[in-house]
């Protein structure tokens, strides 16, 4: 079993990079990350909206931001964790949480897995299992519906000067849609595109890895400038094009119950447009 980089890349801003520094992984972040010095926005007609130099912000905050390939960041964190002597188990899906002593509100707990096995008895169980969290159902006592917001496409492509400079994050916005590229390590751009399609659009989505996916993007972004279409043309649809629903949930009344706590998207999913990475 392996963890796949579904999100392609993630932006770690100065606060996140400082955490990586505290873990002794600062040099790795510099090696893996893109050198992002400018944030540039255009309209869907390629009209310039703003061109922001990010370096004064980096200086004020005492650290740069780095866009990094998600799979490479995950591998770095997992390898560092295992190197401490800790155990990492893949290939299991959590299907529930149980108290060791059902009569004790402060009882230790175990995670129950889809193969019938259980985790070691835990003093603290952290549910960082994403927006479709199983652990959340234990904490709040019900399964929450997901609310669809829009559809997102993303992936990694080789850098090209016809798309943008190697130190610029460029975004084209209009018609309720967006298309963007930003630099990540080893001469690649991370691209992401979003559009508010009908909620049932995934029922008739083009087959993954097919040229029909490229045709879909061409149609959705037909009024966007040439560079956006050059971007679409440069995508290897068989290897590097993810099509994902972006969803949300209602705010939770609590993130904790007894010895179980929620972390990340299981507790408070943040949409990519909020600038918090992911």
GROMACS .gro file of C-alpha atoms in nm:
model
  278
    1UNK     CA    1   0.000   0.000   0.000
    2UNK     CA    2   0.111   0.357  -0.060
    3UNK     CA    3  -0.014   0.711  -0.012
    4UNK     CA    4  -0.090   0.870  -0.347
    5UNK     CA    5  -0.041   1.246  -0.412
    6UNK     CA    6  -0.401   1.318  -0.513
    7UNK     CA    7  -0.364   1.692  -0.460
    8UNK     CA    8  -0.045   1.708  -0.674
    9UNK     CA    9   0.108   1.995  -0.471
   10UNK     CA   10   0.053   2.215  -0.169
   11UNK     CA   11   0.163   2.566  -0.074
   12UNK     CA   12   0.342   2.584   0.259
   13UNK     CA   13   0.341   2.948   0.363
   14UNK     CA   14   0.583   3.102   0.610
   15UNK     CA   15   0.406   2.967   0.921
   16UNK     CA   16   0.410   2.611   0.787
   17UNK     CA   17   0.774   2.635   0.677
   18UNK     CA   18   0.868   2.750   1.028
   19UNK     CA   19   0.713   2.430   1.164
   20UNK     CA   20   0.922   2.229   0.918
   21UNK     CA   21   1.230   2.423   1.032
   22UNK     CA   22   1.152   2.328   1.393
   23UNK     CA   23   1.150   1.962   1.286
   24UNK     CA   24   1.494   2.003   1.131
   25UNK     CA   25   1.358   1.982   0.776
   26UNK     CA   26   1.427   2.337   0.660
   27UNK     CA   27   1.699   2.244   0.410
   28UNK     CA   28   1.475   1.976   0.262
   29UNK     CA   29   1.201   2.236   0.214
   30UNK     CA   30   1.443   2.462   0.026
   31UNK     CA   31   1.544   2.171  -0.197
   32UNK     CA   32   1.190   2.051  -0.267
   33UNK     CA   33   1.013   2.385  -0.290
   34UNK     CA   34   0.958   2.628  -0.574
   35UNK     CA   35   1.108   2.977  -0.557
   36UNK     CA   36   0.791   3.185  -0.555
   37UNK     CA   37   0.872   3.557  -0.552
   38UNK     CA   38   0.563   3.708  -0.716
   39UNK     CA   39   0.187   3.661  -0.712
   40UNK     CA   40   0.026   3.782  -1.036
   41UNK     CA   41  -0.346   3.797  -1.115
   42UNK     CA   42  -0.512   3.848  -1.454
   43UNK     CA   43  -0.873   3.851  -1.567
   44UNK     CA   44  -1.005   3.583  -1.800
   45UNK     CA   45  -0.936   3.834  -2.080
   46UNK     CA   46  -0.571   3.853  -1.967
   47UNK     CA   47  -0.616   4.204  -1.826
   48UNK     CA   48  -0.359   4.262  -1.547
   49UNK     CA   49  -0.515   4.300  -1.204
   50UNK     CA   50  -0.211   4.310  -0.976
   51UNK     CA   51   0.154   4.204  -0.955
   52UNK     CA   52   0.260   4.152  -0.593
   53UNK     CA   53   0.621   4.116  -0.480
   54UNK     CA   54   0.613   3.856  -0.199
   55UNK     CA   55   0.963   3.925  -0.068
   56UNK     CA   56   0.868   4.212   0.169
   57UNK     CA   57   0.616   3.976   0.332
   58UNK     CA   58   0.878   3.701   0.359
   59UNK     CA   59   1.119   3.947   0.522
   60UNK     CA   60   0.857   4.064   0.771
   61UNK     CA   61   0.758   3.709   0.862
   62UNK     CA   62   1.114   3.582   0.875
   63UNK     CA   63   1.064   3.297   0.630
   64UNK     CA   64   0.971   3.223   0.268
   65UNK     CA   65   0.677   3.024   0.143
   66UNK     CA   66   0.739   2.711  -0.065
   67UNK     CA   67   0.501   2.531  -0.300
   68UNK     CA   68   0.599   2.162  -0.288
   69UNK     CA   69   0.488   1.840  -0.454
   70UNK     CA   70   0.247   1.674  -0.213
   71UNK     CA   71   0.378   1.321  -0.263
   72UNK     CA   72   0.736   1.432  -0.196
   73UNK     CA   73   0.631   1.618   0.120
   74UNK     CA   74   0.437   1.314   0.243
   75UNK     CA   75   0.736   1.087   0.180
   76UNK     CA   76   0.969   1.326   0.364
   77UNK     CA   77   0.740   1.334   0.669
   78UNK     CA   78   0.681   0.958   0.668
   79UNK     CA   79   1.052   0.875   0.629
   80UNK     CA   80   1.141   1.118   0.909
   81UNK     CA   81   0.873   0.966   1.134
   82UNK     CA   82   0.990   0.608   1.070
   83UNK     CA   83   1.354   0.710   1.123
   84UNK     CA   84   1.269   0.795   1.485
   85UNK     CA   85   1.174   0.431   1.541
   86UNK     CA   86   0.801   0.491   1.513
   87UNK     CA   87   0.571   0.243   1.337
   88UNK     CA   88   0.373   0.340   1.026
   89UNK     CA   89   0.105   0.099   0.899
   90UNK     CA   90  -0.060   0.137   0.559
   91UNK     CA   91  -0.325  -0.071   0.384
   92UNK     CA   92  -0.596  -0.042   0.648
   93UNK     CA   93  -0.910   0.173   0.664
   94UNK     CA   94  -1.049   0.295   0.995
   95UNK     CA   95  -1.417   0.202   1.022
   96UNK     CA   96  -1.483   0.295   1.384
   97UNK     CA   97  -1.361   0.385   1.731
   98UNK     CA   98  -1.434   0.187   2.048
   99UNK     CA   99  -1.383   0.253   2.418
  100UNK     CA  100  -1.191  -0.011   2.612
  101UNK     CA  101  -1.440   0.040   2.897
  102UNK     CA  102  -1.780   0.148   2.757
  103UNK     CA  103  -1.895   0.259   3.103
  104UNK     CA  104  -1.608   0.506   3.150
  105UNK     CA  105  -1.640   0.845   2.975
  106UNK     CA  106  -1.262   0.887   3.001
  107UNK     CA  107  -1.184   0.534   2.884
  108UNK     CA  108  -0.885   0.461   2.664
  109UNK     CA  109  -0.979   0.377   2.306
  110UNK     CA  110  -0.891   0.165   2.003
  111UNK     CA  111  -0.938   0.224   1.632
  112UNK     CA  112  -1.123  -0.052   1.446
  113UNK     CA  113  -1.010  -0.138   1.092
  114UNK     CA  114  -1.183  -0.281   0.787
  115UNK     CA  115  -0.995  -0.613   0.812
  116UNK     CA  116  -1.134  -0.678   1.160
  117UNK     CA  117  -0.815  -0.583   1.344
  118UNK     CA  118  -0.782  -0.314   1.609
  119UNK     CA  119  -0.509  -0.066   1.696
  120UNK     CA  120  -0.309  -0.071   2.017
  121UNK     CA  121  -0.493   0.072   2.317
  122UNK     CA  122  -0.451   0.449   2.294
  123UNK     CA  123  -0.428   0.718   2.561
  124UNK     CA  124  -0.509   0.963   2.281
  125UNK     CA  125  -0.649   0.892   1.935
  126UNK     CA  126  -0.619   1.168   1.673
  127UNK     CA  127  -0.853   1.151   1.376
  128UNK     CA  128  -0.672   1.321   1.089
  129UNK     CA  129  -0.874   1.122   0.836
  130UNK     CA  130  -0.993   1.400   0.609
  131UNK     CA  131  -1.323   1.555   0.514
  132UNK     CA  132  -1.491   1.212   0.492
  133UNK     CA  133  -1.375   1.131   0.845
  134UNK     CA  134  -1.492   0.817   1.022
  135UNK     CA  135  -1.352   0.938   1.354
  136UNK     CA  136  -1.563   1.254   1.332
  137UNK     CA  137  -1.878   1.043   1.348
  138UNK     CA  138  -1.761   0.905   1.684
  139UNK     CA  139  -1.680   1.254   1.817
  140UNK     CA  140  -2.007   1.428   1.724
  141UNK     CA  141  -2.239   1.127   1.713
  142UNK     CA  142  -2.363   1.159   1.356
  143UNK     CA  143  -2.251   1.141   0.995
  144UNK     CA  144  -2.245   1.485   0.834
  145UNK     CA  145  -2.337   1.547   0.470
  146UNK     CA  146  -2.079   1.700   0.238
  147UNK     CA  147  -2.169   2.017   0.048
  148UNK     CA  148  -2.030   2.038  -0.305
  149UNK     CA  149  -1.879   2.379  -0.393
  150UNK     CA  150  -1.698   2.340  -0.725
  151UNK     CA  151  -1.484   2.105  -0.936
  152UNK     CA  152  -1.105   2.126  -0.931
  153UNK     CA  153  -0.844   1.993  -1.175
  154UNK     CA  154  -0.476   1.979  -1.082
  155UNK     CA  155  -0.142   1.818  -1.157
  156UNK     CA  156   0.225   1.875  -1.228
  157UNK     CA  157   0.382   1.977  -1.560
  158UNK     CA  158   0.731   2.060  -1.681
  159UNK     CA  159   0.823   2.429  -1.659
  160UNK     CA  160   0.804   2.622  -1.985
  161UNK     CA  161   0.875   2.993  -2.047
  162UNK     CA  162   0.567   3.012  -2.270
  163UNK     CA  163   0.355   2.948  -1.961
  164UNK     CA  164   0.533   3.167  -1.707
  165UNK     CA  165   0.853   3.249  -1.524
  166UNK     CA  166   1.006   3.005  -1.278
  167UNK     CA  167   0.955   3.235  -0.977
  168UNK     CA  168   0.598   3.354  -1.038
  169UNK     CA  169   0.258   3.231  -0.924
  170UNK     CA  170   0.011   3.332  -1.195
  171UNK     CA  171  -0.369   3.320  -1.170
  172UNK     CA  172  -0.638   3.394  -1.429
  173UNK     CA  173  -0.983   3.459  -1.279
  174UNK     CA  174  -1.324   3.521  -1.434
  175UNK     CA  175  -1.669   3.375  -1.503
  176UNK     CA  176  -1.656   3.218  -1.155
  177UNK     CA  177  -1.356   3.011  -1.272
  178UNK     CA  178  -0.983   3.016  -1.214
  179UNK     CA  179  -0.671   2.874  -1.376
  180UNK     CA  180  -0.328   2.894  -1.217
  181UNK     CA  181   0.034   2.781  -1.222
  182UNK     CA  182   0.299   2.803  -0.949
  183UNK     CA  183   0.658   2.675  -0.932
  184UNK     CA  184   0.755   2.362  -0.739
  185UNK     CA  185   1.097   2.195  -0.716
  186UNK     CA  186   1.292   2.028  -0.998
  187UNK     CA  187   1.170   2.260  -1.275
  188UNK     CA  188   0.798   2.186  -1.255
  189UNK     CA  189   0.482   2.390  -1.237
  190UNK     CA  190   0.189   2.291  -1.023
  191UNK     CA  191  -0.133   2.377  -1.204
  192UNK     CA  192  -0.485   2.398  -1.071
  193UNK     CA  193  -0.811   2.499  -1.235
  194UNK     CA  194  -1.158   2.534  -1.087
  195UNK     CA  195  -1.514   2.583  -1.213
  196UNK     CA  196  -1.860   2.570  -1.049
  197UNK     CA  197  -2.012   2.282  -1.247
  198UNK     CA  198  -2.353   2.127  -1.166
  199UNK     CA  199  -2.339   1.912  -0.854
  200UNK     CA  200  -2.408   1.591  -1.048
  201UNK     CA  201  -2.125   1.652  -1.298
  202UNK     CA  202  -1.924   1.355  -1.174
  203UNK     CA  203  -2.188   1.109  -1.298
  204UNK     CA  204  -2.092   1.183  -1.659
  205UNK     CA  205  -1.731   1.290  -1.612
  206UNK     CA  206  -1.482   1.203  -1.888
  207UNK     CA  207  -1.285   0.882  -1.822
  208UNK     CA  208  -0.970   0.942  -1.619
  209UNK     CA  209  -0.661   0.960  -1.838
  210UNK     CA  210  -0.857   1.021  -2.158
  211UNK     CA  211  -0.823   1.301  -2.414
  212UNK     CA  212  -1.187   1.377  -2.333
  213UNK     CA  213  -1.060   1.531  -2.009
  214UNK     CA  214  -0.851   1.778  -2.207
  215UNK     CA  215  -1.148   1.852  -2.434
  216UNK     CA  216  -1.360   1.923  -2.126
  217UNK     CA  217  -1.108   2.178  -1.997
  218UNK     CA  218  -1.082   2.342  -2.340
  219UNK     CA  219  -1.459   2.385  -2.346
  220UNK     CA  220  -1.492   2.513  -1.988
  221UNK     CA  221  -1.207   2.764  -2.029
  222UNK     CA  222  -1.276   2.853  -2.392
  223UNK     CA  223  -1.290   3.228  -2.315
  224UNK     CA  224  -0.960   3.229  -2.126
  225UNK     CA  225  -0.634   3.355  -2.284
  226UNK     CA  226  -0.386   3.162  -2.496
  227UNK     CA  227  -0.152   3.080  -2.207
  228UNK     CA  228  -0.432   2.894  -2.031
  229UNK     CA  229  -0.490   2.690  -2.346
  230UNK     CA  230  -0.115   2.632  -2.377
  231UNK     CA  231  -0.130   2.505  -2.018
  232UNK     CA  232  -0.414   2.267  -2.104
  233UNK     CA  233  -0.222   2.144  -2.410
  234UNK     CA  234   0.087   2.073  -2.198
  235UNK     CA  235  -0.092   1.842  -1.951
  236UNK     CA  236  -0.012   1.471  -1.969
  237UNK     CA  237  -0.371   1.359  -1.916
  238UNK     CA  238  -0.268   0.996  -1.866
  239UNK     CA  239  -0.020   1.071  -1.588
  240UNK     CA  240  -0.093   1.408  -1.429
  241UNK     CA  241  -0.453   1.523  -1.431
  242UNK     CA  242  -0.670   1.490  -1.123
  243UNK     CA  243  -1.041   1.586  -1.130
  244UNK     CA  244  -1.178   1.638  -0.781
  245UNK     CA  245  -1.495   1.767  -0.611
  246UNK     CA  246  -1.424   2.048  -0.364
  247UNK     CA  247  -1.660   2.004  -0.071
  248UNK     CA  248  -1.732   2.153   0.270
  249UNK     CA  249  -1.917   2.063   0.591
  250UNK     CA  250  -2.111   2.256   0.852
  251UNK     CA  251  -1.912   2.390   1.148
  252UNK     CA  252  -1.874   2.134   1.427
  253UNK     CA  253  -1.987   2.192   1.787
  254UNK     CA  254  -1.667   2.029   1.919
  255UNK     CA  255  -1.341   1.876   1.798
  256UNK     CA  256  -1.296   1.640   2.095
  257UNK     CA  257  -1.475   1.365   2.284
  258UNK     CA  258  -1.301   1.194   2.576
  259UNK     CA  259  -0.963   1.074   2.452
  260UNK     CA  260  -1.044   1.128   2.082
  261UNK     CA  261  -0.964   1.450   1.895
  262UNK     CA  262  -1.004   1.564   1.535
  263UNK     CA  263  -0.730   1.733   1.336
  264UNK     CA  264  -0.722   1.909   0.999
  265UNK     CA  265  -0.997   1.855   0.741
  266UNK     CA  266  -1.182   1.609   0.964
  267UNK     CA  267  -1.245   1.902   1.200
  268UNK     CA  268  -1.245   2.214   0.983
  269UNK     CA  269  -1.191   2.164   0.608
  270UNK     CA  270  -1.063   2.476   0.437
  271UNK     CA  271  -1.134   2.540   0.070
  272UNK     CA  272  -0.821   2.589  -0.146
  273UNK     CA  273  -0.930   2.944  -0.225
  274UNK     CA  274  -0.872   3.039   0.139
  275UNK     CA  275  -0.494   3.036   0.085
  276UNK     CA  276  -0.417   2.779   0.354
  277UNK     CA  277  -0.265   2.517   0.129
  278UNK     CA  278  -0.403   2.180   0.039
   0.00000   0.00000   0.00000
